[in-house]
Amino acid sequence: MSDGTGDSGLTVKDRHAAMHAALRQRICLLDYPPGMQLSEITLANEFGTSRTPMRRVLARLEEEGLVQSVHGVGTIVTDANFTELEQAYRLRVELTALTGLLDPVMPDTTFLARLKNLIDRAGQMAVSGTPKSFTQLDMDVFQALLELTENEPLRHVLERLYYQTKRLWLVRAIKAELDLEEEYRIFLHELEAIHIALQSADLAAVAQIQRAHISMSFNRLLQHRD
Amino acid sequence: MSDGTGDSGLTVKDRHAAMHAALRQRICLLDYPPGMQLSEITLANEFGTSRTPMRRVLARLEEEGLVQSVHGVGTIVTDANFTELEQAYRLRVELTALTGLLDPVMPDTTFLARLKNLIDRAGQMAVSGTPKSFTQLDMDVFQALLELTENEPLRHVLERLYYQTKRLWLVRAIKAELDLEEEYRIFLHELEAIHIALQSADLAAVAQIQRAHISMSFNRLLQHRD
DNA sequence: TGCTGCCGAGTTGTGTACATCTTACGTGAA
DNA sequence: TTCACGTAAGATGTACACAACTCGGCAGCA
């Protein structure tokens, strides 16, 4: 095969990336709650591979601070601890503002349609929203808005910080420590504001709106710190 | 053994970190020049281990953009390409400024003595400095100044960006495309300015001085872009 | 009853043989 | 001479057996 792809059209790195994304999703949606012990061999069997590639994926998740492996003990999902993640959260606030300064890129009409779709989904949240489905929507919005900058290192760091800190919200939302209706309403308002700013082609404004909302969300979480 | 350390008092992760730091050093000092092919088994033998741990270290270096592994071909040291690293360089400029805002920490007298020592070494550069020894000094200075913030995620990202972009300077310095005497003089002046700012306990000023010099260094490199 | 020490189950870390892939080289035919 | 093709060498990727390590439980003793 001349294009270097495997049987299903996927290269080796694509399979690794798929496993990594799947596990990250499960951890951040609390399917794998903090403290849960993961089994290398069980996960390897589930993904139809052996321990060796799975260990590489888990090592990357450990670098990203989502799991922790200890010799002889196991691979444990890290605790979504507020005090340890406060620094990451504040860095995320500042880096979000930079998306409007470093290599901003004006999206095409396809993007605007995607955003409009996301806004509709956000409108549905007030009716039939669960903390988990809301987090899933928030992830989709994040991935979309990340495309507003072409600075690849910045996108990489922001993605890492996002998935590091996102569990803090979901943990407290499930424990009913947050006013969910207010959270949904604020989020919808943020998306509408971003939509307006995009129609003005003001990407710096989009970044500032995001920065403001991440900062405010941080402060709301701060009222329930552990 | 109750403390969990090995024979030489080093844990497993310490050995991995040591191998990673050694290889990173060799790459960034151009002992392993861009395009050079690394052999997993040769490196494993040199460090007295097998391919499995060495592959984990190389995978991390690949994440950091210093090498690239291709199935069936080899593990190649990446090219220090200006156009690809320009985004990383500009992000580094902005993040350096943040060290003065996010969790700055005033150093003790021991730190000031270390800095004074580094300034002395910088003074020697004008007399007997090579591009490589200058880069080594620059690395030591970078590691020292990184301690001026306690924000661990910020330190982590800055370290990554530093080692990603540092080779750009050394490559051009060796090709004699830079005025080395001027580079040494500017660097010494930067360190003296930082020393003064530290005596005023103005960490924001220290960050701005660094930011300015990284930005100016970027512009000097820009005159010789490939 | 409580404490101590040993043992075994289970986990991650390591070593190694094998699979898969790319590339260079040599060979033969046009 | 030149081009096409097969083949072998050598690289990374994978699978698996074994080593190193932690921890809970249980037996034995004071």
mmCIF file with all atom_site columns, N, CA, C and O in Angstrom, chain A residues 40-89:
data_model
loop_
_atom_site.group_PDB
_atom_site.id
_atom_site.type_symbol
_atom_site.label_atom_id
_atom_site.label_alt_id
_atom_site.label_comp_id
_atom_site.label_asym_id
_atom_site.label_entity_id
_atom_site.label_seq_id
_atom_site.pdbx_PDB_ins_code
_atom_site.Cartn_x
_atom_site.Cartn_y
_atom_site.Cartn_z
_atom_site.occupancy
_atom_site.B_iso_or_equiv
_atom_site.pdbx_formal_charge
_atom_site.auth_seq_id
_atom_site.auth_comp_id
_atom_site.auth_asym_id
_atom_site.auth_atom_id
_atom_site.pdbx_PDB_model_num
ATOM 1   N N  . GLU A 1 40 ? -4.356  -1.964 32.781 1.00 0.00 ? 40 GLU A N  1
ATOM 2   C CA . GLU A 1 40 ? -3.719  -1.893 31.467 1.00 0.00 ? 40 GLU A CA 1
ATOM 3   C C  . GLU A 1 40 ? -4.196  -3.013 30.566 1.00 0.00 ? 40 GLU A C  1
ATOM 4   O O  . GLU A 1 40 ? -4.543  -2.805 29.405 1.00 0.00 ? 40 GLU A O  1
ATOM 5   N N  . ILE A 1 41 ? -4.245  -4.218 31.128 1.00 0.00 ? 41 ILE A N  1
ATOM 6   C CA . ILE A 1 41 ? -4.559  -5.384 30.286 1.00 0.00 ? 41 ILE A CA 1
ATOM 7   C C  . ILE A 1 41 ? -6.027  -5.386 29.879 1.00 0.00 ? 41 ILE A C  1
ATOM 8   O O  . ILE A 1 41 ? -6.362  -5.729 28.741 1.00 0.00 ? 41 ILE A O  1
ATOM 9   N N  . THR A 1 42 ? -6.914  -4.954 30.793 1.00 0.00 ? 42 THR A N  1
ATOM 10  C CA . THR A 1 42 ? -8.333  -4.898 30.440 1.00 0.00 ? 42 THR A CA 1
ATOM 11  C C  . THR A 1 42 ? -8.575  -3.878 29.333 1.00 0.00 ? 42 THR A C  1
ATOM 12  O O  . THR A 1 42 ? -9.275  -4.151 28.352 1.00 0.00 ? 42 THR A O  1
ATOM 13  N N  . LEU A 1 43 ? -7.978  -2.688 29.481 1.00 0.00 ? 43 LEU A N  1
ATOM 14  C CA . LEU A 1 43 ? -8.131  -1.666 28.448 1.00 0.00 ? 43 LEU A CA 1
ATOM 15  C C  . LEU A 1 43 ? -7.532  -2.137 27.134 1.00 0.00 ? 43 LEU A C  1
ATOM 16  O O  . LEU A 1 43 ? -8.110  -1.908 26.059 1.00 0.00 ? 43 LEU A O  1
ATOM 17  N N  . ALA A 1 44 ? -6.372  -2.794 27.205 1.00 0.00 ? 44 ALA A N  1
ATOM 18  C CA . ALA A 1 44 ? -5.745  -3.291 25.983 1.00 0.00 ? 44 ALA A CA 1
ATOM 19  C C  . ALA A 1 44 ? -6.673  -4.266 25.273 1.00 0.00 ? 44 ALA A C  1
ATOM 20  O O  . ALA A 1 44 ? -6.865  -4.179 24.059 1.00 0.00 ? 44 ALA A O  1
ATOM 21  N N  . ASN A 1 45 ? -7.279  -5.181 26.024 1.00 0.00 ? 45 ASN A N  1
ATOM 22  C CA . ASN A 1 45 ? -8.201  -6.133 25.409 1.00 0.00 ? 45 ASN A CA 1
ATOM 23  C C  . ASN A 1 45 ? -9.394  -5.414 24.791 1.00 0.00 ? 45 ASN A C  1
ATOM 24  O O  . ASN A 1 45 ? -9.834  -5.761 23.693 1.00 0.00 ? 45 ASN A O  1
ATOM 25  N N  . GLU A 1 46 ? -9.924  -4.427 25.507 1.00 0.00 ? 46 GLU A N  1
ATOM 26  C CA . GLU A 1 46 ? -11.089 -3.726 24.979 1.00 0.00 ? 46 GLU A CA 1
ATOM 27  C C  . GLU A 1 46 ? -10.778 -3.074 23.637 1.00 0.00 ? 46 GLU A C  1
ATOM 28  O O  . GLU A 1 46 ? -11.605 -3.093 22.727 1.00 0.00 ? 46 GLU A O  1
ATOM 29  N N  . PHE A 1 47 ? -9.594  -2.489 23.506 1.00 0.00 ? 47 PHE A N  1
ATOM 30  C CA . PHE A 1 47 ? -9.240  -1.804 22.262 1.00 0.00 ? 47 PHE A CA 1
ATOM 31  C C  . PHE A 1 47 ? -8.579  -2.764 21.261 1.00 0.00 ? 47 PHE A C  1
ATOM 32  O O  . PHE A 1 47 ? -8.044  -2.315 20.235 1.00 0.00 ? 47 PHE A O  1
ATOM 33  N N  . GLY A 1 48 ? -8.566  -4.054 21.581 1.00 0.00 ? 48 GLY A N  1
ATOM 34  C CA . GLY A 1 48 ? -8.050  -5.032 20.636 1.00 0.00 ? 48 GLY A CA 1
ATOM 35  C C  . GLY A 1 48 ? -6.568  -4.912 20.395 1.00 0.00 ? 48 GLY A C  1
ATOM 36  O O  . GLY A 1 48 ? -6.091  -5.099 19.274 1.00 0.00 ? 48 GLY A O  1
ATOM 37  N N  . THR A 1 49 ? -5.804  -4.618 21.433 1.00 0.00 ? 49 THR A N  1
ATOM 38  C CA . THR A 1 49 ? -4.360  -4.505 21.280 1.00 0.00 ? 49 THR A CA 1
ATOM 39  C C  . THR A 1 49 ? -3.708  -5.101 22.514 1.00 0.00 ? 49 THR A C  1
ATOM 40  O O  . THR A 1 49 ? -4.363  -5.775 23.301 1.00 0.00 ? 49 THR A O  1
ATOM 41  N N  . SER A 1 50 ? -2.416  -4.873 22.671 1.00 0.00 ? 50 SER A N  1
ATOM 42  C CA . SER A 1 50 ? -1.718  -5.433 23.821 1.00 0.00 ? 50 SER A CA 1
ATOM 43  C C  . SER A 1 50 ? -1.312  -4.313 24.781 1.00 0.00 ? 50 SER A C  1
ATOM 44  O O  . SER A 1 50 ? -1.598  -3.144 24.556 1.00 0.00 ? 50 SER A O  1
ATOM 45  N N  . ARG A 1 51 ? -0.654  -4.699 25.851 1.00 0.00 ? 51 ARG A N  1
ATOM 46  C CA . ARG A 1 51 ? -0.294  -3.706 26.868 1.00 0.00 ? 51 ARG A CA 1
ATOM 47  C C  . ARG A 1 51 ? 0.661   -2.650 26.319 1.00 0.00 ? 51 ARG A C  1
ATOM 48  O O  . ARG A 1 51 ? 0.592   -1.488 26.728 1.00 0.00 ? 51 ARG A O  1
ATOM 49  N N  . THR A 1 52 ? 1.546   -3.033 25.433 1.00 0.00 ? 52 THR A N  1
ATOM 50  C CA . THR A 1 52 ? 2.593   -2.107 24.994 1.00 0.00 ? 52 THR A CA 1
ATOM 51  C C  . THR A 1 52 ? 2.027   -0.803 24.409 1.00 0.00 ? 52 THR A C  1
ATOM 52  O O  . THR A 1 52 ? 2.400   0.282  24.879 1.00 0.00 ? 52 THR A O  1
ATOM 53  N N  . PRO A 1 53 ? 1.145   -0.851 23.411 1.00 0.00 ? 53 PRO A N  1
ATOM 54  C CA . PRO A 1 53 ? 0.591   0.437  22.933 1.00 0.00 ? 53 PRO A CA 1
ATOM 55  C C  . PRO A 1 53 ? -0.271  1.116  23.991 1.00 0.00 ? 53 PRO A C  1
ATOM 56  O O  . PRO A 1 53 ? -0.260  2.354  24.098 1.00 0.00 ? 53 PRO A O  1
ATOM 57  N N  . MET A 1 54 ? -1.003  0.318  24.777 1.00 0.00 ? 54 MET A N  1
ATOM 58  C CA . MET A 1 54 ? -1.854  0.927  25.794 1.00 0.00 ? 54 MET A CA 1
ATOM 59  C C  . MET A 1 54 ? -1.016  1.672  26.828 1.00 0.00 ? 54 MET A C  1
ATOM 60  O O  . MET A 1 54 ? -1.395  2.745  27.290 1.00 0.00 ? 54 MET A O  1
ATOM 61  N N  . ARG A 1 55 ? 0.120   1.101  27.193 1.00 0.00 ? 55 ARG A N  1
ATOM 62  C CA . ARG A 1 55 ? 0.995   1.770  28.154 1.00 0.00 ? 55 ARG A CA 1
ATOM 63  C C  . ARG A 1 55 ? 1.494   3.101  27.595 1.00 0.00 ? 55 ARG A C  1
ATOM 64  O O  . ARG A 1 55 ? 1.658   4.073  28.350 1.00 0.00 ? 55 ARG A O  1
ATOM 65  N N  . ARG A 1 56 ? 1.722   3.169  26.305 1.00 0.00 ? 56 ARG A N  1
ATOM 66  C CA . ARG A 1 56 ? 2.165   4.433  25.712 1.00 0.00 ? 56 ARG A CA 1
ATOM 67  C C  . ARG A 1 56 ? 1.069   5.496  25.848 1.00 0.00 ? 56 ARG A C  1
ATOM 68  O O  . ARG A 1 56 ? 1.336   6.653  26.160 1.00 0.00 ? 56 ARG A O  1
ATOM 69  N N  . VAL A 1 57 ? -0.179  5.084  25.611 1.00 0.00 ? 57 VAL A N  1
ATOM 70  C CA . VAL A 1 57 ? -1.301  6.014  25.751 1.00 0.00 ? 57 VAL A CA 1
ATOM 71  C C  . VAL A 1 57 ? -1.443  6.467  27.213 1.00 0.00 ? 57 VAL A C  1
ATOM 72  O O  . VAL A 1 57 ? -1.604  7.658  27.495 1.00 0.00 ? 57 VAL A O  1
ATOM 73  N N  . LEU A 1 58 ? -1.355  5.512  28.137 1.00 0.00 ? 58 LEU A N  1
ATOM 74  C CA . LEU A 1 58 ? -1.490  5.856  29.551 1.00 0.00 ? 58 LEU A CA 1
ATOM 75  C C  . LEU A 1 58 ? -0.344  6.763  30.010 1.00 0.00 ? 58 LEU A C  1
ATOM 76  O O  . LEU A 1 58 ? -0.544  7.648  30.846 1.00 0.00 ? 58 LEU A O  1
ATOM 77  N N  . ALA A 1 59 ? 0.843   6.544  29.448 1.00 0.00 ? 59 ALA A N  1
ATOM 78  C CA . ALA A 1 59 ? 1.969   7.412  29.807 1.00 0.00 ? 59 ALA A CA 1
ATOM 79  C C  . ALA A 1 59 ? 1.690   8.844  29.375 1.00 0.00 ? 59 ALA A C  1
ATOM 80  O O  . ALA A 1 59 ? 2.004   9.804  30.104 1.00 0.00 ? 59 ALA A O  1
ATOM 81  N N  . ARG A 1 60 ? 1.062   9.014  28.224 1.00 0.00 ? 60 ARG A N  1
ATOM 82  C CA . ARG A 1 60 ? 0.724   10.366 27.765 1.00 0.00 ? 60 ARG A CA 1
ATOM 83  C C  . ARG A 1 60 ? -0.338  10.985 28.667 1.00 0.00 ? 60 ARG A C  1
ATOM 84  O O  . ARG A 1 60 ? -0.257  12.170 29.029 1.00 0.00 ? 60 ARG A O  1
ATOM 85  N N  . LEU A 1 61 ? -1.330  10.187 29.052 1.00 0.00 ? 61 LEU A N  1
ATOM 86  C CA . LEU A 1 61 ? -2.351  10.701 29.971 1.00 0.00 ? 61 LEU A CA 1
ATOM 87  C C  . LEU A 1 61 ? -1.730  11.081 31.315 1.00 0.00 ? 61 LEU A C  1
ATOM 88  O O  . LEU A 1 61 ? -2.188  12.019 31.977 1.00 0.00 ? 61 LEU A O  1
ATOM 89  N N  . GLU A 1 62 ? -0.689  10.352 31.701 1.00 0.00 ? 62 GLU A N  1
ATOM 90  C CA . GLU A 1 62 ? -0.019  10.701 32.958 1.00 0.00 ? 62 GLU A CA 1
ATOM 91  C C  . GLU A 1 62 ? 0.721   12.030 32.811 1.00 0.00 ? 62 GLU A C  1
ATOM 92  O O  . GLU A 1 62 ? 0.702   12.863 33.722 1.00 0.00 ? 62 GLU A O  1
ATOM 93  N N  . GLU A 1 63 ? 1.368   12.239 31.653 1.00 0.00 ? 63 GLU A N  1
ATOM 94  C CA . GLU A 1 63 ? 2.013   13.523 31.394 1.00 0.00 ? 63 GLU A CA 1
ATOM 95  C C  . GLU A 1 63 ? 1.009   14.661 31.484 1.00 0.00 ? 63 GLU A C  1
ATOM 96  O O  . GLU A 1 63 ? 1.322   15.751 31.937 1.00 0.00 ? 63 GLU A O  1
ATOM 97  N N  . GLU A 1 64 ? -0.214  14.396 31.042 1.00 0.00 ? 64 GLU A N  1
ATOM 98  C CA . GLU A 1 64 ? -1.242  15.429 31.038 1.00 0.00 ? 64 GLU A CA 1
ATOM 99  C C  . GLU A 1 64 ? -1.935  15.561 32.387 1.00 0.00 ? 64 GLU A C  1
ATOM 100 O O  . GLU A 1 64 ? -2.859  16.381 32.538 1.00 0.00 ? 64 GLU A O  1
ATOM 101 N N  . GLY A 1 65 ? -1.544  14.716 33.347 1.00 0.00 ? 65 GLY A N  1
ATOM 102 C CA . GLY A 1 65 ? -2.077  14.873 34.700 1.00 0.00 ? 65 GLY A CA 1
ATOM 103 C C  . GLY A 1 65 ? -3.447  14.269 34.904 1.00 0.00 ? 65 GLY A C  1
ATOM 104 O O  . GLY A 1 65 ? -4.124  14.614 35.880 1.00 0.00 ? 65 GLY A O  1
ATOM 105 N N  . LEU A 1 66 ? -3.897  13.375 34.024 1.00 0.00 ? 66 LEU A N  1
ATOM 106 C CA . LEU A 1 66 ? -5.224  12.791 34.184 1.00 0.00 ? 66 LEU A CA 1
ATOM 107 C C  . LEU A 1 66 ? -5.185  11.450 34.908 1.00 0.00 ? 66 LEU A C  1
ATOM 108 O O  . LEU A 1 66 ? -6.184  11.053 35.512 1.00 0.00 ? 66 LEU A O  1
ATOM 109 N N  . VAL A 1 67 ? -4.072  10.735 34.834 1.00 0.00 ? 67 VAL A N  1
ATOM 110 C CA . VAL A 1 67 ? -3.907  9.503  35.599 1.00 0.00 ? 67 VAL A CA 1
ATOM 111 C C  . VAL A 1 67 ? -2.522  9.531  36.244 1.00 0.00 ? 67 VAL A C  1
ATOM 112 O O  . VAL A 1 67 ? -1.692  10.391 35.948 1.00 0.00 ? 67 VAL A O  1
ATOM 113 N N  . GLN A 1 68 ? -2.311  8.570  37.134 1.00 0.00 ? 68 GLN A N  1
ATOM 114 C CA . GLN A 1 68 ? -1.015  8.461  37.777 1.00 0.00 ? 68 GLN A CA 1
ATOM 115 C C  . GLN A 1 68 ? -0.700  6.984  37.950 1.00 0.00 ? 68 GLN A C  1
ATOM 116 O O  . GLN A 1 68 ? -1.498  6.241  38.536 1.00 0.00 ? 68 GLN A O  1
ATOM 117 N N  . SER A 1 69 ? 0.454   6.578  37.442 1.00 0.00 ? 69 SER A N  1
ATOM 118 C CA . SER A 1 69 ? 0.852   5.176  37.539 1.00 0.00 ? 69 SER A CA 1
ATOM 119 C C  . SER A 1 69 ? 1.891   5.012  38.643 1.00 0.00 ? 69 SER A C  1
ATOM 120 O O  . SER A 1 69 ? 2.865   5.764  38.707 1.00 0.00 ? 69 SER A O  1
ATOM 121 N N  . VAL A 1 70 ? 1.703   4.020  39.488 1.00 0.00 ? 70 VAL A N  1
ATOM 122 C CA . VAL A 1 70 ? 2.642   3.724  40.564 1.00 0.00 ? 70 VAL A CA 1
ATOM 123 C C  . VAL A 1 70 ? 3.028   2.257  40.469 1.00 0.00 ? 70 VAL A C  1
ATOM 124 O O  . VAL A 1 70 ? 2.147   1.391  40.378 1.00 0.00 ? 70 VAL A O  1
ATOM 125 N N  . HIS A 1 71 ? 4.313   2.010  40.481 1.00 0.00 ? 71 HIS A N  1
ATOM 126 C CA . HIS A 1 71 ? 4.844   0.666  40.327 1.00 0.00 ? 71 HIS A CA 1
ATOM 127 C C  . HIS A 1 71 ? 4.305   -0.242 41.432 1.00 0.00 ? 71 HIS A C  1
ATOM 128 O O  . HIS A 1 71 ? 4.447   0.050  42.603 1.00 0.00 ? 71 HIS A O  1
ATOM 129 N N  . GLY A 1 72 ? 3.713   -1.349 41.021 1.00 0.00 ? 72 GLY A N  1
ATOM 130 C CA . GLY A 1 72 ? 3.214   -2.317 41.979 1.00 0.00 ? 72 GLY A CA 1
ATOM 131 C C  . GLY A 1 72 ? 1.846   -2.018 42.534 1.00 0.00 ? 72 GLY A C  1
ATOM 132 O O  . GLY A 1 72 ? 1.256   -2.848 43.208 1.00 0.00 ? 72 GLY A O  1
ATOM 133 N N  . VAL A 1 73 ? 1.324   -0.815 42.272 1.00 0.00 ? 73 VAL A N  1
ATOM 134 C CA . VAL A 1 73 ? 0.027   -0.429 42.831 1.00 0.00 ? 73 VAL A CA 1
ATOM 135 C C  . VAL A 1 73 ? -1.041  -0.414 41.739 1.00 0.00 ? 73 VAL A C  1
ATOM 136 O O  . VAL A 1 73 ? -2.008  -1.173 41.802 1.00 0.00 ? 73 VAL A O  1
ATOM 137 N N  . GLY A 1 74 ? -0.851  0.432  40.740 1.00 0.00 ? 74 GLY A N  1
ATOM 138 C CA . GLY A 1 74 ? -1.840  0.514  39.680 1.00 0.00 ? 74 GLY A CA 1
ATOM 139 C C  . GLY A 1 74 ? -1.825  1.864  39.007 1.00 0.00 ? 74 GLY A C  1
ATOM 140 O O  . GLY A 1 74 ? -1.032  2.740  39.342 1.00 0.00 ? 74 GLY A O  1
ATOM 141 N N  . THR A 1 75 ? -2.711  2.027  38.038 1.00 0.00 ? 75 THR A N  1
ATOM 142 C CA . THR A 1 75 ? -2.892  3.300  37.342 1.00 0.00 ? 75 THR A CA 1
ATOM 143 C C  . THR A 1 75 ? -4.200  3.905  37.828 1.00 0.00 ? 75 THR A C  1
ATOM 144 O O  . THR A 1 75 ? -5.275  3.347  37.601 1.00 0.00 ? 75 THR A O  1
ATOM 145 N N  . ILE A 1 76 ? -4.106  5.040  38.514 1.00 0.00 ? 76 ILE A N  1
ATOM 146 C CA . ILE A 1 76 ? -5.243  5.627  39.197 1.00 0.00 ? 76 ILE A CA 1
ATOM 147 C C  . ILE A 1 76 ? -5.642  6.923  38.502 1.00 0.00 ? 76 ILE A C  1
ATOM 148 O O  . ILE A 1 76 ? -4.785  7.707  38.103 1.00 0.00 ? 76 ILE A O  1
ATOM 149 N N  . VAL A 1 77 ? -6.942  7.136  38.331 1.00 0.00 ? 77 VAL A N  1
ATOM 150 C CA . VAL A 1 77 ? -7.433  8.416  37.817 1.00 0.00 ? 77 VAL A CA 1
ATOM 151 C C  . VAL A 1 77 ? -7.194  9.479  38.886 1.00 0.00 ? 77 VAL A C  1
ATOM 152 O O  . VAL A 1 77 ? -7.560  9.292  40.046 1.00 0.00 ? 77 VAL A O  1
ATOM 153 N N  . THR A 1 78 ? -6.565  10.579 38.489 1.00 0.00 ? 78 THR A N  1
ATOM 154 C CA . THR A 1 78 ? -6.197  11.601 39.467 1.00 0.00 ? 78 THR A CA 1
ATOM 155 C C  . THR A 1 78 ? -7.430  12.292 40.036 1.00 0.00 ? 78 THR A C  1
ATOM 156 O O  . THR A 1 78 ? -8.492  12.324 39.418 1.00 0.00 ? 78 THR A O  1
ATOM 157 N N  . ASP A 1 79 ? -7.248  12.848 41.208 1.00 0.00 ? 79 ASP A N  1
ATOM 158 C CA . ASP A 1 79 ? -8.316  13.585 41.860 1.00 0.00 ? 79 ASP A CA 1
ATOM 159 C C  . ASP A 1 79 ? -8.434  14.969 41.243 1.00 0.00 ? 79 ASP A C  1
ATOM 160 O O  . ASP A 1 79 ? -7.423  15.615 40.969 1.00 0.00 ? 79 ASP A O  1
ATOM 161 N N  . ALA A 1 80 ? -9.664  15.417 41.001 1.00 0.00 ? 80 ALA A N  1
ATOM 162 C CA . ALA A 1 80 ? -9.885  16.759 40.449 1.00 0.00 ? 80 ALA A CA 1
ATOM 163 C C  . ALA A 1 80 ? -9.827  17.762 41.596 1.00 0.00 ? 80 ALA A C  1
ATOM 164 O O  . ALA A 1 80 ? -10.837 18.269 42.063 1.00 0.00 ? 80 ALA A O  1
ATOM 165 N N  . ASN A 1 81 ? -8.616  17.987 42.057 1.00 0.00 ? 81 ASN A N  1
ATOM 166 C CA . ASN A 1 81 ? -8.393  18.805 43.238 1.00 0.00 ? 81 ASN A CA 1
ATOM 167 C C  . ASN A 1 81 ? -8.311  20.283 42.882 1.00 0.00 ? 81 ASN A C  1
ATOM 168 O O  . ASN A 1 81 ? -7.547  20.681 42.004 1.00 0.00 ? 81 ASN A O  1
ATOM 169 N N  . PHE A 1 82 ? -9.076  21.102 43.568 1.00 0.00 ? 82 PHE A N  1
ATOM 170 C CA . PHE A 1 82 ? -9.145  22.509 43.207 1.00 0.00 ? 82 PHE A CA 1
ATOM 171 C C  . PHE A 1 82 ? -7.819  23.226 43.474 1.00 0.00 ? 82 PHE A C  1
ATOM 172 O O  . PHE A 1 82 ? -7.319  23.968 42.627 1.00 0.00 ? 82 PHE A O  1
ATOM 173 N N  . THR A 1 83 ? -7.248  23.002 44.637 1.00 0.00 ? 83 THR A N  1
ATOM 174 C CA . THR A 1 83 ? -6.037  23.738 45.003 1.00 0.00 ? 83 THR A CA 1
ATOM 175 C C  . THR A 1 83 ? -4.883  23.417 44.055 1.00 0.00 ? 83 THR A C  1
ATOM 176 O O  . THR A 1 83 ? -4.078  24.291 43.723 1.00 0.00 ? 83 THR A O  1
ATOM 177 N N  . GLU A 1 84 ? -4.820  22.151 43.584 1.00 0.00 ? 84 GLU A N  1
ATOM 178 C CA . GLU A 1 84 ? -3.734  21.805 42.673 1.00 0.00 ? 84 GLU A CA 1
ATOM 179 C C  . GLU A 1 84 ? -3.976  22.349 41.275 1.00 0.00 ? 84 GLU A C  1
ATOM 180 O O  . GLU A 1 84 ? -3.035  22.589 40.536 1.00 0.00 ? 84 GLU A O  1
ATOM 181 N N  . LEU A 1 85 ? -5.240  22.516 40.888 1.00 0.00 ? 85 LEU A N  1
ATOM 182 C CA . LEU A 1 85 ? -5.553  22.937 39.527 1.00 0.00 ? 85 LEU A CA 1
ATOM 183 C C  . LEU A 1 85 ? -5.799  24.433 39.415 1.00 0.00 ? 85 LEU A C  1
ATOM 184 O O  . LEU A 1 85 ? -6.036  24.934 38.313 1.00 0.00 ? 85 LEU A O  1
ATOM 185 N N  . GLU A 1 86 ? -5.714  25.134 40.536 1.00 0.00 ? 86 GLU A N  1
ATOM 186 C CA . GLU A 1 86 ? -5.980  26.571 40.489 1.00 0.00 ? 86 GLU A CA 1
ATOM 187 C C  . GLU A 1 86 ? -4.981  27.281 39.582 1.00 0.00 ? 86 GLU A C  1
ATOM 188 O O  . GLU A 1 86 ? -5.360  28.152 38.788 1.00 0.00 ? 86 GLU A O  1
ATOM 189 N N  . GLN A 1 87 ? -3.711  26.895 39.662 1.00 0.00 ? 87 GLN A N  1
ATOM 190 C CA . GLN A 1 87 ? -2.696  27.514 38.808 1.00 0.00 ? 87 GLN A CA 1
ATOM 191 C C  . GLN A 1 87 ? -2.990  27.248 37.334 1.00 0.00 ? 87 GLN A C  1
ATOM 192 O O  . GLN A 1 87 ? -2.864  28.155 36.497 1.00 0.00 ? 87 GLN A O  1
ATOM 193 N N  . ALA A 1 88 ? -3.374  26.011 37.032 1.00 0.00 ? 88 ALA A N  1
ATOM 194 C CA . ALA A 1 88 ? -3.688  25.692 35.645 1.00 0.00 ? 88 ALA A CA 1
ATOM 195 C C  . ALA A 1 88 ? -4.884  26.506 35.155 1.00 0.00 ? 88 ALA A C  1
ATOM 196 O O  . ALA A 1 88 ? -4.900  26.994 34.024 1.00 0.00 ? 88 ALA A O  1
ATOM 197 N N  . TYR A 1 89 ? -5.873  26.667 36.037 1.00 0.00 ? 89 TYR A N  1
ATOM 198 C CA . TYR A 1 89 ? -7.062  27.424 35.655 1.00 0.00 ? 89 TYR A CA 1
ATOM 199 C C  . TYR A 1 89 ? -6.699  28.886 35.346 1.00 0.00 ? 89 TYR A C  1
ATOM 200 O O  . TYR A 1 89 ? -7.136  29.439 34.334 1.00 0.00 ? 89 TYR A O  1
#
